[in-house]
PDB file of C-alpha atoms in Angstrom:
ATOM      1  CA  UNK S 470      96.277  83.213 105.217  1.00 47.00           C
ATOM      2  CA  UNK S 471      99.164  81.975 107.411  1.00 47.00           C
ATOM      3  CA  UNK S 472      98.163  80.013 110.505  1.00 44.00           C
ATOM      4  CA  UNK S 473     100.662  80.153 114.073  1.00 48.00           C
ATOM      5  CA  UNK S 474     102.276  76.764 114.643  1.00 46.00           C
ATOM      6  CA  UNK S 475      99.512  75.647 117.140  1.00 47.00           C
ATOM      7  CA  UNK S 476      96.849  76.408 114.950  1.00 43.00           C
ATOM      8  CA  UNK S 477      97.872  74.857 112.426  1.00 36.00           C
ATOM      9  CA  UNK S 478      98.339  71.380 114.506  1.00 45.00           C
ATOM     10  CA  UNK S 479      94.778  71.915 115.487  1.00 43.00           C
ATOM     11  CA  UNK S 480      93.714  71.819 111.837  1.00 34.00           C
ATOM     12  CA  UNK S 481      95.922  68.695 111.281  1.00 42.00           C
ATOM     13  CA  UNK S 482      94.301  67.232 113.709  1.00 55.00           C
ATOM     14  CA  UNK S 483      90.563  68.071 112.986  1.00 62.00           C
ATOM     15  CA  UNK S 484      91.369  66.615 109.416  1.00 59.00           C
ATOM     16  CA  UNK S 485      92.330  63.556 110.591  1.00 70.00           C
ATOM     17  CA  UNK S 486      89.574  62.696 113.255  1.00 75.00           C
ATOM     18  CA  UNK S 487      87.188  64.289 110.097  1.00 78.00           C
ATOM     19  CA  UNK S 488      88.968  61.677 107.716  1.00 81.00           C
ATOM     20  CA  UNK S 489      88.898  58.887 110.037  1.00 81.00           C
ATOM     21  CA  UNK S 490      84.851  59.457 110.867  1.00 81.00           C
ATOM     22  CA  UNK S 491      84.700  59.341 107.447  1.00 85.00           C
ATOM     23  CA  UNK S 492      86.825  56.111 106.293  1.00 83.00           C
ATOM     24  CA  UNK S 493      84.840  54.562 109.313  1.00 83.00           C
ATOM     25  CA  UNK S 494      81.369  55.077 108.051  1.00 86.00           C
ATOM     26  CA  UNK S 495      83.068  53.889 104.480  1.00 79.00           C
ATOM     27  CA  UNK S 496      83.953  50.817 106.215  1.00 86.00           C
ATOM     28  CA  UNK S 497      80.932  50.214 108.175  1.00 83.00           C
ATOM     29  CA  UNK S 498      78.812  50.597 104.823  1.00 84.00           C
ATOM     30  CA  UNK S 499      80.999  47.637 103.572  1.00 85.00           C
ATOM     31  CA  UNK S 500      79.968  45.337 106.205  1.00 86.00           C
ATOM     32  CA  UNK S 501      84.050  45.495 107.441  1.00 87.00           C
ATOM     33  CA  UNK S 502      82.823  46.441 111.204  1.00 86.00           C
ATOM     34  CA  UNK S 503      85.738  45.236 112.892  1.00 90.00           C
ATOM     35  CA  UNK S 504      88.120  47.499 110.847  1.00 91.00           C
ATOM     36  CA  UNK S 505      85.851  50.328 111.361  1.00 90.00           C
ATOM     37  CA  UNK S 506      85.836  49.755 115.036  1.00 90.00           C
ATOM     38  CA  UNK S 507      89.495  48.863 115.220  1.00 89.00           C
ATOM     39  CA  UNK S 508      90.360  52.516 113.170  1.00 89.00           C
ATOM     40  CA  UNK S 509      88.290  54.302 115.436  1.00 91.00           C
ATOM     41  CA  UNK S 510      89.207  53.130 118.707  1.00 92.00           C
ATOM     42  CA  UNK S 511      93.255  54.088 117.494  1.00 90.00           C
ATOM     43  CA  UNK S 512      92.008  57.260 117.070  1.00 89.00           C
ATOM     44  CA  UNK S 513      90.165  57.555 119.948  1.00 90.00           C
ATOM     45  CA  UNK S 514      93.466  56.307 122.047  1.00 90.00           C
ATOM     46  CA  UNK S 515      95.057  59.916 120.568  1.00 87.00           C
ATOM     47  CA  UNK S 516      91.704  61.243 120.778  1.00 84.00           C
ATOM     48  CA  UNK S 517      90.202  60.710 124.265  1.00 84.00           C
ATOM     49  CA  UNK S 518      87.285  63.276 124.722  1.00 84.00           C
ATOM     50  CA  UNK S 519      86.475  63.267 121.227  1.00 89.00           C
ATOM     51  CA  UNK S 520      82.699  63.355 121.173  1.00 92.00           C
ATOM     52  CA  UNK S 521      82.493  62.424 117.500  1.00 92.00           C
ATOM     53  CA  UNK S 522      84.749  59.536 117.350  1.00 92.00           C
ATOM     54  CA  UNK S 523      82.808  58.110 119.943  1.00 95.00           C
ATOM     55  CA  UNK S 524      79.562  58.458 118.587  1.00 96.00           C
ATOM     56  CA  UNK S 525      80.523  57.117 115.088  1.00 93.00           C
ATOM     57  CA  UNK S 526      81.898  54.402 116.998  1.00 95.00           C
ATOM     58  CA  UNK S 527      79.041  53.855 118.800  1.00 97.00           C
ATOM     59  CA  UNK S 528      76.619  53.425 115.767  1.00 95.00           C
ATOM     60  CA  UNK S 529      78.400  51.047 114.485  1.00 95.00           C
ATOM     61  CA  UNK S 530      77.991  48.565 117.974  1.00 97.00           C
ATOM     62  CA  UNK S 531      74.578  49.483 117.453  1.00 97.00           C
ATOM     63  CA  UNK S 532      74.265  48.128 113.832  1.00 94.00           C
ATOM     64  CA  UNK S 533      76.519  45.626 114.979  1.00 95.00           C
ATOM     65  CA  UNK S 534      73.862  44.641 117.819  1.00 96.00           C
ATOM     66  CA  UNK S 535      76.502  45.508 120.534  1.00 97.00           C
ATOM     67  CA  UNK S 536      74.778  47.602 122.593  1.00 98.00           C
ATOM     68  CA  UNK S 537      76.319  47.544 125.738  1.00 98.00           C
ATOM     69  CA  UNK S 538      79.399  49.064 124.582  1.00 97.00           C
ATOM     70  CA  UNK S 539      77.387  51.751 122.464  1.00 98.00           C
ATOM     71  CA  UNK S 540      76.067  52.306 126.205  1.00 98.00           C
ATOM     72  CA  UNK S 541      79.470  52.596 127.277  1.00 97.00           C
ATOM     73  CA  UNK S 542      81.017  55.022 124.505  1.00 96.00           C
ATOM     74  CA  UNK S 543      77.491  57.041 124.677  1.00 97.00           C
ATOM     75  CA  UNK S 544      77.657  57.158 128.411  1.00 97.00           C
ATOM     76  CA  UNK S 545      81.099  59.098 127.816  1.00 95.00           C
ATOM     77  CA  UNK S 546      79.937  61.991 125.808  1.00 95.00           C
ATOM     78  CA  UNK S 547      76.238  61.762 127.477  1.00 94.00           C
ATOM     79  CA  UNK S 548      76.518  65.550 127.589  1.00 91.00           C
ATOM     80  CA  UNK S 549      78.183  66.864 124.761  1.00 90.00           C
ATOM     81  CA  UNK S 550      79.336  70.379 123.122  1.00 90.00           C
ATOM     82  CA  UNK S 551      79.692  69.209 119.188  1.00 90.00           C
ATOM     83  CA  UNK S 552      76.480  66.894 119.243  1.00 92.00           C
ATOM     84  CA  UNK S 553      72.985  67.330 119.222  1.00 94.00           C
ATOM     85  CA  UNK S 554      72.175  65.586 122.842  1.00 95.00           C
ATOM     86  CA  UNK S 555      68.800  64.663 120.804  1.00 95.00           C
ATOM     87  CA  UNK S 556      70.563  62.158 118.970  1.00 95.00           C
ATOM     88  CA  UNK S 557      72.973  60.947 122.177  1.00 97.00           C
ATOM     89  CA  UNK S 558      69.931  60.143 124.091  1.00 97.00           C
ATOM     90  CA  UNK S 559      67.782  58.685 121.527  1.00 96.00           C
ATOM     91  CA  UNK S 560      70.384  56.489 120.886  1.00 97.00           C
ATOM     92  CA  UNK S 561      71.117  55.526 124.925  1.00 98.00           C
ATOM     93  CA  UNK S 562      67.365  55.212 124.624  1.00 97.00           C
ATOM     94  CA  UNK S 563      67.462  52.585 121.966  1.00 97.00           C
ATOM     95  CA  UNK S 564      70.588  50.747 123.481  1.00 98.00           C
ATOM     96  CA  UNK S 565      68.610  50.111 126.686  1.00 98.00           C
ATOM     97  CA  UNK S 566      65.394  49.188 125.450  1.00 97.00           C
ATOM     98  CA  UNK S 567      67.074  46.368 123.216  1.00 97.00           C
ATOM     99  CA  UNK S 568      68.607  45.142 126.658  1.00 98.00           C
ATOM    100  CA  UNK S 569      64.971  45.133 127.803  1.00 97.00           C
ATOM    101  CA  UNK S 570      66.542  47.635 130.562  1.00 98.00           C
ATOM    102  CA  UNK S 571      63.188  49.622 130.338  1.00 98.00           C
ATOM    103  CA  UNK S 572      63.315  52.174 133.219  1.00 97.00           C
ATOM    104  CA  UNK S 573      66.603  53.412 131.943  1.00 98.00           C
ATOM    105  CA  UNK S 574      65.034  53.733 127.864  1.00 98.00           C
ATOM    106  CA  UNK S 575      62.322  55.463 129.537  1.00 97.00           C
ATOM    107  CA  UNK S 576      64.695  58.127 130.961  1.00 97.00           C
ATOM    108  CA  UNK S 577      66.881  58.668 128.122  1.00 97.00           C
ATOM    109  CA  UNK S 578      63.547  58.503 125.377  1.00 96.00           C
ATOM    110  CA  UNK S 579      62.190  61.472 127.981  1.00 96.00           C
ATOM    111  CA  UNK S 580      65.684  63.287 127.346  1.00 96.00           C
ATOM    112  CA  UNK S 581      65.299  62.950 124.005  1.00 95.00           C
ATOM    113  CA  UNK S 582      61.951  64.256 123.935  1.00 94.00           C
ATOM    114  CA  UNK S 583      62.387  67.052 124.878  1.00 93.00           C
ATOM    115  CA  UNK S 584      65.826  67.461 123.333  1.00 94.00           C
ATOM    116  CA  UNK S 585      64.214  67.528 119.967  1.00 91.00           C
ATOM    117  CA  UNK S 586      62.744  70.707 118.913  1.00 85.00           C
ATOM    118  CA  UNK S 587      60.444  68.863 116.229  1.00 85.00           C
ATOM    119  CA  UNK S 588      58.746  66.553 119.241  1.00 85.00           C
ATOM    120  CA  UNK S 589      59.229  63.266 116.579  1.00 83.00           C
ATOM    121  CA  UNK S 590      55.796  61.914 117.536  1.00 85.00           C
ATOM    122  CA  UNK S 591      57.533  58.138 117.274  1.00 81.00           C
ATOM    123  CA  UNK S 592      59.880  58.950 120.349  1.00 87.00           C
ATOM    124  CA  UNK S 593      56.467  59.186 122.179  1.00 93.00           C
ATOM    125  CA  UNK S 594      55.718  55.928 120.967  1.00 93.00           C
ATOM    126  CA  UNK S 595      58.511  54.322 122.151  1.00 94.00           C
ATOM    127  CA  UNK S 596      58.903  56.367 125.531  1.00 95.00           C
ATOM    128  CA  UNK S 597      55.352  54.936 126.329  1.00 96.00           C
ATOM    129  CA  UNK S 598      56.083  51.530 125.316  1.00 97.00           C
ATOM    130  CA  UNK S 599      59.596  51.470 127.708  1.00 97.00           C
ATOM    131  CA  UNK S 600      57.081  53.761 130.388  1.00 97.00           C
ATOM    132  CA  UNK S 601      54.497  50.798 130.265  1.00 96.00           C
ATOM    133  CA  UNK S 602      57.039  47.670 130.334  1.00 96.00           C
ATOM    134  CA  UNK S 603      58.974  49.435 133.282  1.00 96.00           C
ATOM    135  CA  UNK S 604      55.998  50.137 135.131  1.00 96.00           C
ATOM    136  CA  UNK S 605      56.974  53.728 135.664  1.00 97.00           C
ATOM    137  CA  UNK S 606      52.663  54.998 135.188  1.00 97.00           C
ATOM    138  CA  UNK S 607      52.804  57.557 137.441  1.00 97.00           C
ATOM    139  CA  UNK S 608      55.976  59.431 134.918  1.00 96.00           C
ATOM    140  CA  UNK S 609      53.992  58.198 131.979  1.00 97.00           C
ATOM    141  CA  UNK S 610      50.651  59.576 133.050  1.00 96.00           C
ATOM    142  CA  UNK S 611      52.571  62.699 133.865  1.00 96.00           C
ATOM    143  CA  UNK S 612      54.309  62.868 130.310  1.00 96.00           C
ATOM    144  CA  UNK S 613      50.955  62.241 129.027  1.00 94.00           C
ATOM    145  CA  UNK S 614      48.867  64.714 131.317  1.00 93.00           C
ATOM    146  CA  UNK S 615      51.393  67.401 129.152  1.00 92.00           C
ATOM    147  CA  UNK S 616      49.275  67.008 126.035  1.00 86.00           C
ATOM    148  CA  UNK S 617      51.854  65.881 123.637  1.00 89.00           C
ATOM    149  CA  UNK S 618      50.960  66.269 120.313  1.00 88.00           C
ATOM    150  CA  UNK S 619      49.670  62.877 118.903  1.00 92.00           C
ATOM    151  CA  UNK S 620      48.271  61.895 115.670  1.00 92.00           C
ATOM    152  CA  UNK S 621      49.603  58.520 114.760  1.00 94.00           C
ATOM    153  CA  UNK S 622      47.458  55.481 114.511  1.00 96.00           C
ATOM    154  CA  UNK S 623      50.372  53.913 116.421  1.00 95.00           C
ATOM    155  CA  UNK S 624      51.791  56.131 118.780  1.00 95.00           C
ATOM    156  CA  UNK S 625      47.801  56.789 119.435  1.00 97.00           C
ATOM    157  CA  UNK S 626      47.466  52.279 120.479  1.00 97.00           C
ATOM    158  CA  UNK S 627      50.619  52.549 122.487  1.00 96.00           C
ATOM    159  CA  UNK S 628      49.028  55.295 124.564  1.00 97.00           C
ATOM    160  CA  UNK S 629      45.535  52.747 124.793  1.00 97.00           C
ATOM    161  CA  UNK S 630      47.500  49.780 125.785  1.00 97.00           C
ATOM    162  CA  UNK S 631      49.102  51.581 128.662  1.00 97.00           C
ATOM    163  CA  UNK S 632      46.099  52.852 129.908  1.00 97.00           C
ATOM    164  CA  UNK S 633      44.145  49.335 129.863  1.00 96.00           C
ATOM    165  CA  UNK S 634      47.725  48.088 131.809  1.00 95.00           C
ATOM    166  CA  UNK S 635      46.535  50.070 134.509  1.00 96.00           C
ATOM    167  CA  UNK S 636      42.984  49.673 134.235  1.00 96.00           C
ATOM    168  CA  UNK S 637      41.848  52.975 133.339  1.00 97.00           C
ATOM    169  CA  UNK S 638      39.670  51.876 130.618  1.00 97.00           C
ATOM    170  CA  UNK S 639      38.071  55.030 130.608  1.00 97.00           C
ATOM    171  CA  UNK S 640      40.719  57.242 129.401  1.00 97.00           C
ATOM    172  CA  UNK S 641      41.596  54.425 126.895  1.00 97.00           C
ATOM    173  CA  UNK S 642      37.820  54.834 125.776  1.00 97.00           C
ATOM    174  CA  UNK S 643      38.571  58.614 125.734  1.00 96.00           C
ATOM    175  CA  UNK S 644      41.566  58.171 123.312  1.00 96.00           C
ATOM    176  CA  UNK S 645      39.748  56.166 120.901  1.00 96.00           C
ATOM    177  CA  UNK S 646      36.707  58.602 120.654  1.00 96.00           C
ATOM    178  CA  UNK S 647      39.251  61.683 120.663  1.00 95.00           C
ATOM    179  CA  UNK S 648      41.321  60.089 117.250  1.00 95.00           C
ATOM    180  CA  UNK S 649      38.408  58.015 116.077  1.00 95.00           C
ATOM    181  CA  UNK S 650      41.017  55.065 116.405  1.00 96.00           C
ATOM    182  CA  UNK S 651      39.634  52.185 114.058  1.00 95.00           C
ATOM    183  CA  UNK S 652      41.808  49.216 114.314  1.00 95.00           C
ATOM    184  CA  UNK S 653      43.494  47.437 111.612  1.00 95.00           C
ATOM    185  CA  UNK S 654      44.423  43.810 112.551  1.00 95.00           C
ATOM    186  CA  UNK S 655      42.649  41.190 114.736  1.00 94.00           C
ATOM    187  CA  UNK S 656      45.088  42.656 117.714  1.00 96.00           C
ATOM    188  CA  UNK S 657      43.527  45.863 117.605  1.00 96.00           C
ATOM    189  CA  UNK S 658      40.308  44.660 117.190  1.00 96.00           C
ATOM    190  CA  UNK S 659      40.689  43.072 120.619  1.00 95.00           C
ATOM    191  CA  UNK S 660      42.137  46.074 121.751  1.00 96.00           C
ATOM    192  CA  UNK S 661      38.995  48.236 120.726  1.00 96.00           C
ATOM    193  CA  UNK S 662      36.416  45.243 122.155  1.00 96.00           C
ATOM    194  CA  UNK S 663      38.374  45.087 125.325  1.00 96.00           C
ATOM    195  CA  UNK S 664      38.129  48.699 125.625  1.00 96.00           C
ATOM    196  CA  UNK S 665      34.442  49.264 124.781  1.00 96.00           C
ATOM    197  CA  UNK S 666      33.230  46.069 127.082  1.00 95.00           C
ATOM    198  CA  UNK S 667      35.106  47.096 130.249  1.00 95.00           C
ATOM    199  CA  UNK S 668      33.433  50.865 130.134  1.00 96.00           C
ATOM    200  CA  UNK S 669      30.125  49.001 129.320  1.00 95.00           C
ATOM    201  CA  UNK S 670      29.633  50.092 125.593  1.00 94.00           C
ATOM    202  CA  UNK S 671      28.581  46.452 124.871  1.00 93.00           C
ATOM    203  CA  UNK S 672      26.447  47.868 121.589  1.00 92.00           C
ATOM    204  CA  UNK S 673      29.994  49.671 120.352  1.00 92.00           C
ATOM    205  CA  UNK S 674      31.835  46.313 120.983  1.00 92.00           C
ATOM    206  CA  UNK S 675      29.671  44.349 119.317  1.00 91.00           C
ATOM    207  CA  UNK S 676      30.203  46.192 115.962  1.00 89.00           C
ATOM    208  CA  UNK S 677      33.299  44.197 115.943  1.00 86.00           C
ATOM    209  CA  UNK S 678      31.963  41.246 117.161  1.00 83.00           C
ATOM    210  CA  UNK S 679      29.660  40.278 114.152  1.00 69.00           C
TER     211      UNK S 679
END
């Protein structure tokens, strides 16, 4: 097969980004993250829009704890055309929940959510933990209003704690009968207790009081 002039220079060029992706996660898996970052932000300088360079290149802030600037490079391809946006936002998710910037997580976890044809039951986890510590209940209560699919003993606490943070014990109580939720550590436990004392099931509490 013979290729045109410009075609060919696009293949060139696809090679290289491909080889450099690749010599990057090579490095990266060495524990050299400064060369890794240093080779991909050269190619990224010839590269600009490159959604994959800067995605590789954010991963590696992220396992390098840098998560501002894996905000940053994410932030640039936050809607891409080569990438599954799934793993973009999940990732913007993460970033911002490490900076304790919850309200943000919350947003991007949502994204992600529903990005992912699977519905990972831990993203729910997570999205109700950053929903909870942000103090966005009304969107949580919403998400959760949609019937999500939930089976995880601890996706399934997550969901308790928020509702005892705003003092619907009731639907907490409703959770635990729904999943039979039996706790595992002394946290739970309290959990549970707390649970079945403030919707007056002193008799259930006090199985875990003796």
């Amino acid at each position: 097969m013979r290729y045109s002039k410009g075609k060919y220079k696009h293949l060139a060029k696809r090679e290289n980004i491909n080889n450099a992706v690749s010599h990057a996660k090579y490095l990266a898996s060495e524990g050299k993250f400064n060369e890794a970052v240093s080779l991909l932000k050269d190619e990224i300088s010839k590269n600009y829009d490159n959604e994959h360079l800067r995605y590789e290149l954010a991963k590696i802030y992220i396992k390098k704890e840098h998560y501002q600037e894996a905000i940053e490079e994410l932030k640039i391809i936050e809607k891409p055309s080569h990438i599954n946006p799934y793993f973009v936002y999940k990732n913007l998710g993460t970033c911002y929940s490490f900076l304790s910037m919850y309200e943000e997580a919350y947003y991007y976890l949502l994204k992600a959510y529903y990005a992912d044809p699977k519905k990972d039951e831990k993203n729910i986890k997570f999205l109700v933990i950053a929903g909870r510590k942000s103090g966005l209940n009304d969107e949580v209560l919403a998400f959760l209003d949609s019937n999500p699919v939930i089976r995880e003993h601890d996706t399934i606490l997550e969901i308790i704690l928020f509702y005892q943070t705003i003092n619907r014990d009731d639907e907490a109580l409703a959770i635990i009968q729904k999943h039979n939720f039996e706790p595992r550590d002394a946290f739970e436990t309290d959990v549970v207790v707390d649970t079945y004392m403030n919707t007056d099931n002193i008799s259930l509490a006090d199985r875990y009081l003796e």
